[in-house]
PDB file of C-alpha atoms in Angstrom:
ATOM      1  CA  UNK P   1     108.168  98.220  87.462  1.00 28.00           C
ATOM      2  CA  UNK P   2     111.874  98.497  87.395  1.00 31.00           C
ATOM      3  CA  UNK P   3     112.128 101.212  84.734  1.00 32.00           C
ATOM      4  CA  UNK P   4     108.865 103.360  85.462  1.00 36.00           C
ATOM      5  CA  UNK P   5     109.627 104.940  88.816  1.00 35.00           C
ATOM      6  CA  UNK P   6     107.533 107.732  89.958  1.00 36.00           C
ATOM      7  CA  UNK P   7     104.536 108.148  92.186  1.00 36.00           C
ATOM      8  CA  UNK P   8     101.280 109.612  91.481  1.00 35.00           C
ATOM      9  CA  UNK P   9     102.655 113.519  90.804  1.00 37.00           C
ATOM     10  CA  UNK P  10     105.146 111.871  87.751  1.00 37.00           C
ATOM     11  CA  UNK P  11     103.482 109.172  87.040  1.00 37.00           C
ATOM     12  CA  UNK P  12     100.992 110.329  84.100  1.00 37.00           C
ATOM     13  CA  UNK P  13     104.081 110.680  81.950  1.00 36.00           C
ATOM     14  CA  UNK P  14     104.580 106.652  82.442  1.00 36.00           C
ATOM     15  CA  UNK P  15     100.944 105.588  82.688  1.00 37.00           C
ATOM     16  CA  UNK P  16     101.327 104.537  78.879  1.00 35.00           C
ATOM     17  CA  UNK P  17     104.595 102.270  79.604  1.00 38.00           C
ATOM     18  CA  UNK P  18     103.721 100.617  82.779  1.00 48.00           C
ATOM     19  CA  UNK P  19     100.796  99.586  84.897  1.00 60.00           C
ATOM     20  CA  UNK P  20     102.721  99.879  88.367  1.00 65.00           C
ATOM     21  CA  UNK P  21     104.896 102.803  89.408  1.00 64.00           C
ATOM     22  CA  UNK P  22     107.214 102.406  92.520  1.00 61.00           C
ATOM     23  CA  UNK P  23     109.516 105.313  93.822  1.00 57.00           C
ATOM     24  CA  UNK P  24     111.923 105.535  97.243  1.00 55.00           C
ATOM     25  CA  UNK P  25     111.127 107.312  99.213  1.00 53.00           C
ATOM     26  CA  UNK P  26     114.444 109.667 101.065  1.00 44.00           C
ATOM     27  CA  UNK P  27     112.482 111.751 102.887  1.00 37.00           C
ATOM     28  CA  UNK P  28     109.497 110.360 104.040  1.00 39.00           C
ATOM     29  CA  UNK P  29     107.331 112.714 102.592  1.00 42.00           C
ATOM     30  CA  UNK P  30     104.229 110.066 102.057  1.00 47.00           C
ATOM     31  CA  UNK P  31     104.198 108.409 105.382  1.00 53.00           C
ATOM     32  CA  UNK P  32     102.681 109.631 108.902  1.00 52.00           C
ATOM     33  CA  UNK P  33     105.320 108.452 111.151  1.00 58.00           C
ATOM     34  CA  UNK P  34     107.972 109.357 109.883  1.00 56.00           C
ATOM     35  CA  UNK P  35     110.566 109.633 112.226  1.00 57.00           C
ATOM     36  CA  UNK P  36     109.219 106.269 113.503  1.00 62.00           C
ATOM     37  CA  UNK P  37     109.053 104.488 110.125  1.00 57.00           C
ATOM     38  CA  UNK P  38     111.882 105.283 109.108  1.00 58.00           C
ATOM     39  CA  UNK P  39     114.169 104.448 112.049  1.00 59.00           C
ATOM     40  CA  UNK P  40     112.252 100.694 111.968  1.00 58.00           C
ATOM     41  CA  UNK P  41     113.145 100.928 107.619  1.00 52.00           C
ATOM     42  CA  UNK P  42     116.651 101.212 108.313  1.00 55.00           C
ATOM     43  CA  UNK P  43     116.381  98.608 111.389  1.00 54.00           C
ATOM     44  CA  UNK P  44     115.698  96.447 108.575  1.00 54.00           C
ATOM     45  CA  UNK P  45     118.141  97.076 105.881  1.00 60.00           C
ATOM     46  CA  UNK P  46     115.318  98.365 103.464  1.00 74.00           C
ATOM     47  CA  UNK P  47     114.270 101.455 101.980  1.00 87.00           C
ATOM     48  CA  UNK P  48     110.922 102.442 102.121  1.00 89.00           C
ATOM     49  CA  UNK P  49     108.106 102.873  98.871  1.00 92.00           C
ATOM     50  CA  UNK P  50     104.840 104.117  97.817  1.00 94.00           C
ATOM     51  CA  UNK P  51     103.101 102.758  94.992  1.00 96.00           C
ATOM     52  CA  UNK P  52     101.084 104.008  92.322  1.00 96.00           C
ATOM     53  CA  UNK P  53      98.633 101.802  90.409  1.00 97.00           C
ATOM     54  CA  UNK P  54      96.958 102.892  87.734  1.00 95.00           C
ATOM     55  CA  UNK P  55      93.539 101.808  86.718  1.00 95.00           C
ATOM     56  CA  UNK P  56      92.567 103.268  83.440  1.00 94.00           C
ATOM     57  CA  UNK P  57      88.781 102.597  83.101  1.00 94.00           C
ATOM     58  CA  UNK P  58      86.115 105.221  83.699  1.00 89.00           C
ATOM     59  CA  UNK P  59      82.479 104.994  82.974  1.00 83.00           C
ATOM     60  CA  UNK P  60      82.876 107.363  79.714  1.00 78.00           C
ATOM     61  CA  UNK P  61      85.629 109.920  79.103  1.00 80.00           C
ATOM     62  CA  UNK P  62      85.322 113.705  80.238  1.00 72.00           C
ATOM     63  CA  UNK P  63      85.514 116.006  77.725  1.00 72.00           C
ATOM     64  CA  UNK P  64      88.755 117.647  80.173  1.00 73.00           C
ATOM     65  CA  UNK P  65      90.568 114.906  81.004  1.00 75.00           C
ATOM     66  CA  UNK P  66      93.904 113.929  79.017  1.00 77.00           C
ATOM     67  CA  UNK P  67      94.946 111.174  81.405  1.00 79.00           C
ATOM     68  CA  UNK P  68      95.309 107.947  79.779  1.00 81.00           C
ATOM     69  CA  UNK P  69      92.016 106.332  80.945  1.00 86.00           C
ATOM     70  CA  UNK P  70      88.468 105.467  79.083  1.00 88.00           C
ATOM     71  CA  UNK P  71      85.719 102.953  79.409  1.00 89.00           C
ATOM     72  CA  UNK P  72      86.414  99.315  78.628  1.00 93.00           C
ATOM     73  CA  UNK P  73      83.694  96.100  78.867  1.00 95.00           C
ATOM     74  CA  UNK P  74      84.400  93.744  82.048  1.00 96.00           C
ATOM     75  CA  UNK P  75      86.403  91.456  80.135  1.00 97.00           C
ATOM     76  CA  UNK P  76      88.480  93.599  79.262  1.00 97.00           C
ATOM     77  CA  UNK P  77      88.661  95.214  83.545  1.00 96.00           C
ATOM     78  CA  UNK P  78      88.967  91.474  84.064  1.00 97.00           C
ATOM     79  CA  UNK P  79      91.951  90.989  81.776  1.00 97.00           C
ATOM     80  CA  UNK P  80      93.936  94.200  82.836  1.00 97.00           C
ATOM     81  CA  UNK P  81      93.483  93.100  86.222  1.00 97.00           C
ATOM     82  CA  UNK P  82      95.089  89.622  86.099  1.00 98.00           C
ATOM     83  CA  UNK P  83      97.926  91.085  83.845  1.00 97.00           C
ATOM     84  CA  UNK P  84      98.217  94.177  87.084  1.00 97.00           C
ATOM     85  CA  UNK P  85      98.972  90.998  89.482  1.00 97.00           C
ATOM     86  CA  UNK P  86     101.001  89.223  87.246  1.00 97.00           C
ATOM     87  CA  UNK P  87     103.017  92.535  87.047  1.00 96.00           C
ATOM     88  CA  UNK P  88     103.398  93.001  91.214  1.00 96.00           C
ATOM     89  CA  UNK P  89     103.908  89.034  91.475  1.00 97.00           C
ATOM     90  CA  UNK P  90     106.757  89.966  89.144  1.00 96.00           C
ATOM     91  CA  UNK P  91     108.399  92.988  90.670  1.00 95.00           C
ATOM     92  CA  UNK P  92     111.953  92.495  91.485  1.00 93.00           C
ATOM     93  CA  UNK P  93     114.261  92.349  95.211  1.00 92.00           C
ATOM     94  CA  UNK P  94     110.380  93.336  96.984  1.00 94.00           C
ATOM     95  CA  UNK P  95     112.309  92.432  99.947  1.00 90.00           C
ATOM     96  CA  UNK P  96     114.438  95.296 100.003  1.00 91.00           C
ATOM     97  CA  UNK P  97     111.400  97.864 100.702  1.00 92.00           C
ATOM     98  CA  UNK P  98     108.711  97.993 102.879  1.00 91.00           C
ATOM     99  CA  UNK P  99     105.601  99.982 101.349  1.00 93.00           C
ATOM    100  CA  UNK P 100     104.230 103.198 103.435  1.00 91.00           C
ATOM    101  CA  UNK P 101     101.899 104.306 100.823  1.00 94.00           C
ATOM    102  CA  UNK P 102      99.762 102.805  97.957  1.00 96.00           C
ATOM    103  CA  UNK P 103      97.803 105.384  95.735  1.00 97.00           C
ATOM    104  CA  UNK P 104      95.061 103.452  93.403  1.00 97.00           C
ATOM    105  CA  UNK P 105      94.774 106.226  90.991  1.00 93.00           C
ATOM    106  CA  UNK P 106      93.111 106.272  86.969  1.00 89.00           C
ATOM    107  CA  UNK P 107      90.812 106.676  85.564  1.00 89.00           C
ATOM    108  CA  UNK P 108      88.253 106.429  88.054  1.00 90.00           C
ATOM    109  CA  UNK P 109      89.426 102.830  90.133  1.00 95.00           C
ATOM    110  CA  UNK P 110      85.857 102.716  91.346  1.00 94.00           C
ATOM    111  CA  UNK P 111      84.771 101.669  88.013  1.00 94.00           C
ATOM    112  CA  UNK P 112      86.273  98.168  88.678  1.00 96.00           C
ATOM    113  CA  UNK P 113      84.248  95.642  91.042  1.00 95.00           C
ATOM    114  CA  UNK P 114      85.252  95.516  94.813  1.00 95.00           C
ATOM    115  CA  UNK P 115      85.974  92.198  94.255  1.00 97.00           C
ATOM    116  CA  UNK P 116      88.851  93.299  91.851  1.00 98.00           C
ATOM    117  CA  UNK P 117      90.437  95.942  94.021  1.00 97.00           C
ATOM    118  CA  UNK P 118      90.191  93.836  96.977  1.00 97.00           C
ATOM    119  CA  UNK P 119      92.466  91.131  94.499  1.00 98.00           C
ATOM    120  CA  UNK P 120      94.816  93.888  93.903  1.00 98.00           C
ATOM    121  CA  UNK P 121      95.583  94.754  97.121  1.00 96.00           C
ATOM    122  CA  UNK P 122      95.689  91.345  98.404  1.00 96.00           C
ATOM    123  CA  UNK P 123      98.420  91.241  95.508  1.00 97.00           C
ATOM    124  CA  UNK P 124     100.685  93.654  96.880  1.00 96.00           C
ATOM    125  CA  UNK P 125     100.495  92.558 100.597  1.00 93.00           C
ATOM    126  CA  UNK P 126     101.456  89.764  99.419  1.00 94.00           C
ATOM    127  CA  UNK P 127     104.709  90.478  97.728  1.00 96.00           C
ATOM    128  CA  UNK P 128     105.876  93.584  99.995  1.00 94.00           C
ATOM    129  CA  UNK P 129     106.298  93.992 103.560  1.00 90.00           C
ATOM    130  CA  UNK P 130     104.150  97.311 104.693  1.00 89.00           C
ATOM    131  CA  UNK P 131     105.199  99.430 107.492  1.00 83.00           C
ATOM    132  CA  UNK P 132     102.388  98.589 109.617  1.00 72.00           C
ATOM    133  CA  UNK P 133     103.964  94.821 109.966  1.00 65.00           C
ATOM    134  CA  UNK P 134     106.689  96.548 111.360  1.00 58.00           C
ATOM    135  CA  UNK P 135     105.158  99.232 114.000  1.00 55.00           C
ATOM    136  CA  UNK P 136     102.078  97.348 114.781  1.00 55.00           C
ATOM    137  CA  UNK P 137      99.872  99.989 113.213  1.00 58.00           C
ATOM    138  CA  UNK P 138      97.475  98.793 110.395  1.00 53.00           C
ATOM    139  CA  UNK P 139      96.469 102.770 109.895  1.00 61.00           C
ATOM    140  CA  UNK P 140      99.907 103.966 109.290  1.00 78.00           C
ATOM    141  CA  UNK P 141      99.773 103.048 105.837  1.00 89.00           C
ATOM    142  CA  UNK P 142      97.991 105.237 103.544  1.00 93.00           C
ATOM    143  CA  UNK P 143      95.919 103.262 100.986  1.00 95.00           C
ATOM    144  CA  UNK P 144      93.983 105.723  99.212  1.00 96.00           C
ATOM    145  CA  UNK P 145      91.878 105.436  95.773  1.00 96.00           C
ATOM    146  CA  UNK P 146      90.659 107.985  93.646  1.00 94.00           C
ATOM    147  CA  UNK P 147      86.280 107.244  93.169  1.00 91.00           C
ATOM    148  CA  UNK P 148      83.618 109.033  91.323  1.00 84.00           C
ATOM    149  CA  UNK P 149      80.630 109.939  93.786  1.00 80.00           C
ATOM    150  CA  UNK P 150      78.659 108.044  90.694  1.00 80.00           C
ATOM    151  CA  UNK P 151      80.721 104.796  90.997  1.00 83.00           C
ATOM    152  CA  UNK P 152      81.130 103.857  94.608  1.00 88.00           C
ATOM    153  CA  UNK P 153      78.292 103.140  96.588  1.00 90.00           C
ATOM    154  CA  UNK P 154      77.868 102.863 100.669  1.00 94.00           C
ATOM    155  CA  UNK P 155      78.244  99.295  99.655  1.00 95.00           C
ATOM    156  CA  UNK P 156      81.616  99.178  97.581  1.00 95.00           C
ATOM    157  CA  UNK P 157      82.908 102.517 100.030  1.00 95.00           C
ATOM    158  CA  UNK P 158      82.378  99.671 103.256  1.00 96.00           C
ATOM    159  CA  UNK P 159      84.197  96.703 101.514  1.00 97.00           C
ATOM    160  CA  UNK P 160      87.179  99.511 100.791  1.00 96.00           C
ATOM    161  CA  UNK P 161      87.400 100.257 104.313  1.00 95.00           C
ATOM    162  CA  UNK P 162      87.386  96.379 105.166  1.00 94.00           C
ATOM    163  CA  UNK P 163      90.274  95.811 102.944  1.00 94.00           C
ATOM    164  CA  UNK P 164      92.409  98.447 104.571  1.00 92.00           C
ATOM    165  CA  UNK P 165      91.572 101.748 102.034  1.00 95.00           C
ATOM    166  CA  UNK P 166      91.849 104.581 104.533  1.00 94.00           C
ATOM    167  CA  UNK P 167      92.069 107.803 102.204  1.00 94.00           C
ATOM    168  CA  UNK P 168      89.573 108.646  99.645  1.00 94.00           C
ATOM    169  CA  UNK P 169      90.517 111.277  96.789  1.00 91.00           C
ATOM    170  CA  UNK P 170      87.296 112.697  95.270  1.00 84.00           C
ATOM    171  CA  UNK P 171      87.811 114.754  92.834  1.00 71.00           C
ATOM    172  CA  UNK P 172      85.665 118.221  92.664  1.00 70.00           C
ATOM    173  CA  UNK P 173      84.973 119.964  89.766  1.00 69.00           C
ATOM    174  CA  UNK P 174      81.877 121.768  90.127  1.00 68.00           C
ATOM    175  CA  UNK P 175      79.150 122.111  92.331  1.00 64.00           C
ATOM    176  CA  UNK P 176      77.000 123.584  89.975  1.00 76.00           C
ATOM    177  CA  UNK P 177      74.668 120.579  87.915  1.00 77.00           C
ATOM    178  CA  UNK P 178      74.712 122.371  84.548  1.00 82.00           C
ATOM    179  CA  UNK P 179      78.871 122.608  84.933  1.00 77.00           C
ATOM    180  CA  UNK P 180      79.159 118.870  85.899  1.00 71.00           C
ATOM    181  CA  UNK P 181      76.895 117.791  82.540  1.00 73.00           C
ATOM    182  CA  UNK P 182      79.012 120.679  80.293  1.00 73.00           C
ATOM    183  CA  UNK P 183      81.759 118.821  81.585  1.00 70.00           C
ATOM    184  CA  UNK P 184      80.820 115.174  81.237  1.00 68.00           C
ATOM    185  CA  UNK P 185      80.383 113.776  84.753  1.00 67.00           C
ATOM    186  CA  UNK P 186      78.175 111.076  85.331  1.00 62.00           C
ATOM    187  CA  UNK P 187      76.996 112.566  88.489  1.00 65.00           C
ATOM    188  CA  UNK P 188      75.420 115.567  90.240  1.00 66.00           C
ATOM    189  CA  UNK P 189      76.050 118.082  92.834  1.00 62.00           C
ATOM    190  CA  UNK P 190      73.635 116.571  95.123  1.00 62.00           C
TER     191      UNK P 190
END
């Protein structure tokens, strides 16, 4: 909140402090439109955001990764979760921006039930204004979160969709079966 702003490319630094990361955006860098979005921004007297939310949970830890993340029992998914709301009911003068992008990053988000991510979400359109409220357009937001192929099925992938996630980031480290067990995935090339 307040004192951890940075998006997804600063963020690791503050993933230890803070569970929500907000920054300005001056130059529109994250949004589609941007000419567009940000003549209707300053139409409204706001400044326009993209949010990084960090979910720390992963199915077991990599051997390569050093980002603050790990597996946790669903108490414990269940817990962070409500405290995650409680934190974007919280935020501060929401009023004054209107979001144009919202990266669910971790970890590996997937990890966490649809159900979950769909309550997150619901969280933040809730307490922000988005820039598709403003232009009409529910695509020009980019709502993306980071999945493991091993952790998001056609099932949980459709409900995403349904909920307004429009970007996918899948991360590839190998596509060679032997390199993806040296390195601790829990899936395979195929």
């Amino acid at each position: 909140y307040q004192g951890c702003q940075g998006a997804r490319s600063s963020a690791k630094s503050h993933k230890a402090e803070c569970l929500m990361s907000v920054r300005p955006v001056s130059r529109m860098s994250g949004c589609q439109d941007q000419k567009s979005h940000k003549k209707q921004a300053e139409k409204m007297m706001t400044r326009e955001l993209e949010i990084y939310i960090h979910i720390p949970f992963c199915v077991r830890k990599c051997a390569y990764c050093d980002f603050l993340s790990g597996p946790a029992d669903q108490k414990t998914q269940e817990q962070y979760t409500d405290a995650l709301i409680r934190e974007i009911q919280a935020f501060p003068n929401a009023e004054q921006y209107v979001v144009c992008s919202v990266f669910i990053g971790g970890g590996t988000p997937s990890v966490l039930s649809q159900e979950a991510i769909g309550r997150i979400l619901e969280a933040v359109r809730r307490k922000f204004h988005f820039v598709s409220e403003i232009d009409g357009d529910f695509g020009s937001v980019e709502i993306t979160i980071e999945c493991n192929p091993g952790t998001a099925g056609e099932e949980k992938l459709s409900y995403y969709r349904k909920i307004g996630i429009n970007r996918l980031s899948l991360g590839l480290q190998s596509a060679d079966n032997r390199e993806l067990a040296l390195l601790g995935r829990i899936h395979t090339w195929e």
